[in-house]
mmCIF file of C-alpha atoms in Angstrom:
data_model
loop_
_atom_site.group_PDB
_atom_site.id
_atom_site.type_symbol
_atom_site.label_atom_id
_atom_site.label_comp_id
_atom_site.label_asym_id
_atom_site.label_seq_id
_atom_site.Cartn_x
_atom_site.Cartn_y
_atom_site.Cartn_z
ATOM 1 C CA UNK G 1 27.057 27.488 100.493
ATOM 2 C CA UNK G 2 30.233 28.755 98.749
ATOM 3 C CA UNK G 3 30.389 28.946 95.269
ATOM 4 C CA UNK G 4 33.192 30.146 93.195
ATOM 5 C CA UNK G 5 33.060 31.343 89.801
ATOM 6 C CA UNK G 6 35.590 30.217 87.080
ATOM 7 C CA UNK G 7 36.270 31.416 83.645
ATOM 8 C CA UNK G 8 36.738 30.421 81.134
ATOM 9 C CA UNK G 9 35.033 27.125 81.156
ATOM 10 C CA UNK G 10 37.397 26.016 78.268
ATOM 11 C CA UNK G 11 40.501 27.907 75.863
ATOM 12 C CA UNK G 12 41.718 26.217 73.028
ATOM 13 C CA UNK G 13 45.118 28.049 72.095
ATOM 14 C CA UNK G 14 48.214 27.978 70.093
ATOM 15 C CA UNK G 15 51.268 26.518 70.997
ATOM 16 C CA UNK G 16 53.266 29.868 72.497
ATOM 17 C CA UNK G 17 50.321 31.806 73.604
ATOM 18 C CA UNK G 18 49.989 33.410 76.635
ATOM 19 C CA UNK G 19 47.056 32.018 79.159
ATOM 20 C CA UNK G 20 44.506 34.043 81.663
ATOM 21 C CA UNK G 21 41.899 32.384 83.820
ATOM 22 C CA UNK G 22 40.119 33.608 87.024
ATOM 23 C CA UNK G 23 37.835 33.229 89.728
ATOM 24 C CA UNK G 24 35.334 34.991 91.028
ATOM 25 C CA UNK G 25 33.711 34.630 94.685
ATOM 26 C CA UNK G 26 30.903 36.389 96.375
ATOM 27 C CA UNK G 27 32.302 35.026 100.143
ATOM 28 C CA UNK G 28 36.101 35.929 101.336
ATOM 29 C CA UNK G 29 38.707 33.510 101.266
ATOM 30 C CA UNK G 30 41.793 33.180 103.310
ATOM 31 C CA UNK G 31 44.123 31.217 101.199
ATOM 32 C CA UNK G 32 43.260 30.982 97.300
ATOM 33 C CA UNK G 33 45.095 27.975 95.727
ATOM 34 C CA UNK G 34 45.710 26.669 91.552
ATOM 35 C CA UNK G 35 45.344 23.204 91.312
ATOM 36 C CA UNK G 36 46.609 21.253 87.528
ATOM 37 C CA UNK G 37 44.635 18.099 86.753
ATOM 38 C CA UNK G 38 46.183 15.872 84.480
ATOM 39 C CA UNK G 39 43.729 12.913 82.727
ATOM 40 C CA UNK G 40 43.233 9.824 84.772
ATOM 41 C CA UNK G 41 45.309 11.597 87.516
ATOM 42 C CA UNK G 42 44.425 13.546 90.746
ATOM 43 C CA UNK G 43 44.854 17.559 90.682
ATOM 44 C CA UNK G 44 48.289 18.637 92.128
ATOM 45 C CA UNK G 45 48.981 21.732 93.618
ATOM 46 C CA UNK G 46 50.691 24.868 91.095
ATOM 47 C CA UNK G 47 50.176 27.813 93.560
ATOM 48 C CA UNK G 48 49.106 28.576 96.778
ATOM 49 C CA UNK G 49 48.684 32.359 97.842
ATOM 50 C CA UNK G 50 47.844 33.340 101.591
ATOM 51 C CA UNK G 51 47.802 37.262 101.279
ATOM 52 C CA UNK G 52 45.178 40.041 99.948
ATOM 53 C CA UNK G 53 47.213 41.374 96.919
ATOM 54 C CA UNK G 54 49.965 38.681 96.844
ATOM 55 C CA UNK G 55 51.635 37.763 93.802
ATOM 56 C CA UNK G 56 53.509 34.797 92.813
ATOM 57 C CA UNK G 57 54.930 33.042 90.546
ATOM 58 C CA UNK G 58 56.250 29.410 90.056
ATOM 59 C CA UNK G 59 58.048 29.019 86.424
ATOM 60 C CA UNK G 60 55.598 29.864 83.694
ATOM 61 C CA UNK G 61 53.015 30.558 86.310
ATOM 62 C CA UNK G 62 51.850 33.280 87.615
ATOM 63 C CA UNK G 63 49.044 33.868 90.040
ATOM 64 C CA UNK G 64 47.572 36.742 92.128
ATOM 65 C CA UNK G 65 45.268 37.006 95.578
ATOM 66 C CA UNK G 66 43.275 39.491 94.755
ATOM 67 C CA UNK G 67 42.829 42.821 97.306
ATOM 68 C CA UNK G 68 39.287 42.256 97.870
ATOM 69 C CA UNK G 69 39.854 38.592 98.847
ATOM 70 C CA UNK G 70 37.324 37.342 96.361
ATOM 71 C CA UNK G 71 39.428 36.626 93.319
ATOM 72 C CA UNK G 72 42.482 35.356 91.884
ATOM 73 C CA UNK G 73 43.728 34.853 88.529
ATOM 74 C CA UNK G 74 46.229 32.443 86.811
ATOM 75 C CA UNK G 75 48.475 33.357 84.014
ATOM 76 C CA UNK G 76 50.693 30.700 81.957
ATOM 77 C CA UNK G 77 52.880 32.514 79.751
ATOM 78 C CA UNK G 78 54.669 30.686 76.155
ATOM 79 C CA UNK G 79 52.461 27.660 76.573
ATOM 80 C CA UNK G 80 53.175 24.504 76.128
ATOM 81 C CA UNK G 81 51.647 21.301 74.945
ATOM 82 C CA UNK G 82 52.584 19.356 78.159
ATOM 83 C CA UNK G 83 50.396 22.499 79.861
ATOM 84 C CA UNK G 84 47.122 20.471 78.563
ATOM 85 C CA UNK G 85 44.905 19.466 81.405
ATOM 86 C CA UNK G 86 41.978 21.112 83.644
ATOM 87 C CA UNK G 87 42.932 24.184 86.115
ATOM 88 C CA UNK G 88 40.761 24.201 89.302
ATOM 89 C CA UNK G 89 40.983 27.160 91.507
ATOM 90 C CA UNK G 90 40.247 26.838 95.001
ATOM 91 C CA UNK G 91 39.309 29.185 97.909
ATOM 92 C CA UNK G 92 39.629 28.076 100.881
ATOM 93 C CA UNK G 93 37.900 29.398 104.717
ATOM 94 C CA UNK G 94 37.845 29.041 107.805
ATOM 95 C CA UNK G 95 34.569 26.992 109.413
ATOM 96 C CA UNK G 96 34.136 26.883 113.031
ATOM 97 C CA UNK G 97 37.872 25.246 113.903
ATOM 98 C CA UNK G 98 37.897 23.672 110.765
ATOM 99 C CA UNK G 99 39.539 24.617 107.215
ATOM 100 C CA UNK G 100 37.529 23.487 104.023
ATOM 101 C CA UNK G 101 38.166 24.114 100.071
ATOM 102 C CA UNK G 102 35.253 25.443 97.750
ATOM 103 C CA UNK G 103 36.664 24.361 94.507
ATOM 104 C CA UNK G 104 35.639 26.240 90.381
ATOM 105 C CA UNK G 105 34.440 23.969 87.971
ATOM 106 C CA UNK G 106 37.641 23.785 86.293
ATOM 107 C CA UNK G 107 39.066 25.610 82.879
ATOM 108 C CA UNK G 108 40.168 22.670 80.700
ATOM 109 C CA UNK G 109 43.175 24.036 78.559
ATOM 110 C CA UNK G 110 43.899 22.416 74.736
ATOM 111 C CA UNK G 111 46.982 23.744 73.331
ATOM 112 C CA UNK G 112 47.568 23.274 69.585
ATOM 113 C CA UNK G 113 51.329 22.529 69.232
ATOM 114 C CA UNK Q 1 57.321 9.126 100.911
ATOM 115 C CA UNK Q 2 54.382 8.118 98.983
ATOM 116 C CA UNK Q 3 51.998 11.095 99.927
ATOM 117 C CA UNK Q 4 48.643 10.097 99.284
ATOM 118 C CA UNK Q 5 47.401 6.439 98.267
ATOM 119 C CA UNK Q 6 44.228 5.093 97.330
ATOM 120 C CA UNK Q 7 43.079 1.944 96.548
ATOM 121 C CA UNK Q 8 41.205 0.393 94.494
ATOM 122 C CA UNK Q 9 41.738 2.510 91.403
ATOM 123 C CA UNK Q 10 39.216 1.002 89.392
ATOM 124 C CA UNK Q 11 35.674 -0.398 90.666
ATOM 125 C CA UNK Q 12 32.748 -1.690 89.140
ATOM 126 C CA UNK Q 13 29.465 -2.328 91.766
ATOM 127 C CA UNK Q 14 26.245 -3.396 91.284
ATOM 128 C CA UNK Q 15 23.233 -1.588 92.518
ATOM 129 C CA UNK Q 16 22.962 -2.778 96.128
ATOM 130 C CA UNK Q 17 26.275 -3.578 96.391
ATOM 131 C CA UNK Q 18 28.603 -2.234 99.537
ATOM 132 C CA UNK Q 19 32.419 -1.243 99.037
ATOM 133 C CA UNK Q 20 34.751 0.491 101.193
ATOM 134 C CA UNK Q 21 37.398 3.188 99.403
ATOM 135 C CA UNK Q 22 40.429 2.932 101.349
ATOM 136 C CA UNK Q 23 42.887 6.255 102.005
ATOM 137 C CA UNK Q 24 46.372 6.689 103.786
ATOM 138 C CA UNK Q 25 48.406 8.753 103.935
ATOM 139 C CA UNK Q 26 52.365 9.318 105.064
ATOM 140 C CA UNK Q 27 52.711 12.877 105.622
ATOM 141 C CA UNK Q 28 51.708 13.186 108.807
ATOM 142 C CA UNK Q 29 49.003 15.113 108.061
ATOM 143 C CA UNK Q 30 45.935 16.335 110.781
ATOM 144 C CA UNK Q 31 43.005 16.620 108.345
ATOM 145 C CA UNK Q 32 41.801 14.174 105.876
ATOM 146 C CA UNK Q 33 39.356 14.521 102.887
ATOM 147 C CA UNK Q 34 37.038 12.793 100.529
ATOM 148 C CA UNK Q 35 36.083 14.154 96.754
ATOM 149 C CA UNK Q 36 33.638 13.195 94.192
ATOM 150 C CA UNK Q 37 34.449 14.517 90.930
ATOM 151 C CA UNK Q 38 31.957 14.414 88.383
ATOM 152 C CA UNK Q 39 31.706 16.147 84.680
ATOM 153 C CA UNK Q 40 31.385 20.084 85.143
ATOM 154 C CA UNK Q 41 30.928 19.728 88.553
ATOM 155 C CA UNK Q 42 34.647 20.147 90.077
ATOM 156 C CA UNK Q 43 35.250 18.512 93.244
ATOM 157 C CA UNK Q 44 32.677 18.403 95.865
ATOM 158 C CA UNK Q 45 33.673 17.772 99.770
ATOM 159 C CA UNK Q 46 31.270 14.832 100.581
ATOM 160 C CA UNK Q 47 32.994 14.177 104.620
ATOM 161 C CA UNK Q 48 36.336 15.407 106.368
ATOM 162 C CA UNK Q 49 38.454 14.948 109.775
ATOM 163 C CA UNK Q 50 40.311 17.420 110.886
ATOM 164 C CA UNK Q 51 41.864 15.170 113.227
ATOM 165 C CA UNK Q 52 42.059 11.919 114.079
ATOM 166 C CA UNK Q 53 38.842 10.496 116.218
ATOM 167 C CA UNK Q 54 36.877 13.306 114.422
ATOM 168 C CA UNK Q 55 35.052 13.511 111.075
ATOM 169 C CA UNK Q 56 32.367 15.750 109.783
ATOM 170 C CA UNK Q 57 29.551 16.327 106.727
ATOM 171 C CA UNK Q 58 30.683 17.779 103.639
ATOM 172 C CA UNK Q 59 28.846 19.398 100.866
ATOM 173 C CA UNK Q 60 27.667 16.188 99.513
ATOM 174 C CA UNK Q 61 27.255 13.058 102.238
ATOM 175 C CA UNK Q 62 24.086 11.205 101.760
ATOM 176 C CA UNK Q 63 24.994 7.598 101.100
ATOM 177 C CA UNK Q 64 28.440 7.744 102.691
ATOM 178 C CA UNK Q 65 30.021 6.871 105.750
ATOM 179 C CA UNK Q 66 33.591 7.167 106.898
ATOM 180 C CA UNK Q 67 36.058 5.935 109.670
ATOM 181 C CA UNK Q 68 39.153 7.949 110.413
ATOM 182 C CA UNK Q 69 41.261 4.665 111.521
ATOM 183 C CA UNK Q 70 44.180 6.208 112.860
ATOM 184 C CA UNK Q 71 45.910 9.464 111.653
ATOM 185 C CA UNK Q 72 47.427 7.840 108.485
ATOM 186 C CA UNK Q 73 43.876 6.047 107.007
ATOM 187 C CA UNK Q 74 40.407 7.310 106.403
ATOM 188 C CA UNK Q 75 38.114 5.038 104.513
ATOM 189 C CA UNK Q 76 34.665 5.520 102.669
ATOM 190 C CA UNK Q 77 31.985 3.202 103.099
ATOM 191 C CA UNK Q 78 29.302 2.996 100.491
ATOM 192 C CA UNK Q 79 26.644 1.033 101.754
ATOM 193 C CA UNK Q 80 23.979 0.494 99.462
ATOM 194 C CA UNK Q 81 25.607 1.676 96.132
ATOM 195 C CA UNK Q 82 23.376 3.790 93.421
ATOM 196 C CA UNK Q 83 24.366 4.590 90.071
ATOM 197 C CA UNK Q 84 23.816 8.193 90.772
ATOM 198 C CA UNK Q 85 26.935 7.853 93.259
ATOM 199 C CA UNK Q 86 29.467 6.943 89.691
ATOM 200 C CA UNK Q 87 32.061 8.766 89.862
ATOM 201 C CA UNK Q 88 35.746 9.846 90.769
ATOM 202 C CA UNK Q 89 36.407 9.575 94.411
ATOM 203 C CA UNK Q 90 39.640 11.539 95.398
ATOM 204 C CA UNK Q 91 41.087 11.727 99.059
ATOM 205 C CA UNK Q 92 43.389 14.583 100.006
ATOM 206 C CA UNK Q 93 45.095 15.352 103.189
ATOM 207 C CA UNK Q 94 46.688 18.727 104.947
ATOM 208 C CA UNK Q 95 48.028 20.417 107.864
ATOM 209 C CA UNK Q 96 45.410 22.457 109.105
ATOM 210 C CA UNK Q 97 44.763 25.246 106.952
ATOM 211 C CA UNK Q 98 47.563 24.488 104.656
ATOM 212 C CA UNK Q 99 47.189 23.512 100.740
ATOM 213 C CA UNK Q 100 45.782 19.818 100.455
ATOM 214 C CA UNK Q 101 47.597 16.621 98.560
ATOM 215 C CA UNK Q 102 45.864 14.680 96.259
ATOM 216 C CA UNK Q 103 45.566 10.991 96.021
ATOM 217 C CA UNK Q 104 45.396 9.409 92.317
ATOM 218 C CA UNK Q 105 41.734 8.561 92.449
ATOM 219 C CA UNK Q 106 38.932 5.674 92.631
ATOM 220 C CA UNK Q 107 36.820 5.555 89.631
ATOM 221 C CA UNK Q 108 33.396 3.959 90.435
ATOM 222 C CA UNK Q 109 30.695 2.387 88.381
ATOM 223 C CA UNK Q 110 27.508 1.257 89.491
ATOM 224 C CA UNK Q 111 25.533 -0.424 87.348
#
């Protein structure tokens, strides 16, 4: 099956610091999407991109589809402690009539205030 | 609008024991989805309906079964729970190829 690729597994930064994470994907994805889980909560949605080289941001955020369809990265710029939690990307494609997400194992962020 | 709800939250089973996780949700939403979530795993797909009256295999569906009620509610039956099936259970619904909502989460212990 699918498998994505996330890195880092885990960043441990200062208060103020800016953020990078990607994914990695040896399949194509139509829509790549950055998901924030919070403890003891469900993941909510931060960015969803539907375009080969689309950029976005939302706030702080900033996230990228990248050209070849098999990446995207998340940037968080002047973190903040309230930024603490796990970030999930997630690619998802098109099976049969049916859409389905391949999720990363998650980056959990710890930021130092 | 609530989005999507899940109950129970918390649940504590025996080996053996059956249980039903219960989903709805009040977006109107075509497809439906059920998560486990385990430690360095992410989120794994274990059954989805893309519509109402339909429902199909995930990534990870031995030991489940599901029932797409109506369009709002889709439930997951454990049968014959195992403690290898602990775990977060999350349900998430979309509009066809659309980014998903998440629900809040059933955390499961079997014993």
């Amino acid at each position: 099956g699918q498998q994505l690729n996330q890195s880092p597994q885990s960043m441990f930064i200062q208060e103020g610091e800016d953020v990078s994470m990607n994914c990695t994907s040896s399949s194509i994805f139509n829509t790549w999407l950055w998901y924030k889980q919070d403890p003891g909560e469900g993941p909510v949605l931060l960015i969803a991109l539907y375009k080969a080289g689309e950029l976005t941001s939302n706030g702080r955020l900033t996230a990228q589809f990248g050209i070849t369809r098999k990446d995207s990265f998340l940037n968080i710029s002047a973190s903040i402690p309230s930024d603490v939690g796990i970030y999930f990307c997630a690619g998802q494609g098109k099976v049969g009539s049916n859409y389905k997400l391949t999720f990363g194992k998650g980056t959990l962020l710890t930021v130092n205030p | 609008n609530a989005g999507v709800t899940q109950t129970p939250k918390f649940q504590v089973l025996k080996t053996g024991q059956s249980m039903t996780l219960q989903c709805a949700q009040d977006m109107n939403h075509n497809s439906m989805y059920w998560y486990r979530q385990d430690p360095g795993m992410g989120l794994r797909l274990i059954y989805y309906s893309a519509s109402e009256g339909t429902t199909d295999k995930g990534e990870v569906p031995n030991g489940y079964n599901v029932s797409r009620l109506n369009k709002r509610e889709f439930s997951l039956r454990l049968e014959s729970a195992a403690p290898s099936q602990t775990s977060v259970y999350f349900c998430a619904s979309a509009i066809g190829g659309y980014e998903q909502f998440f629900g809040p989460g059933t955390r499961l212990t079997v014993l």
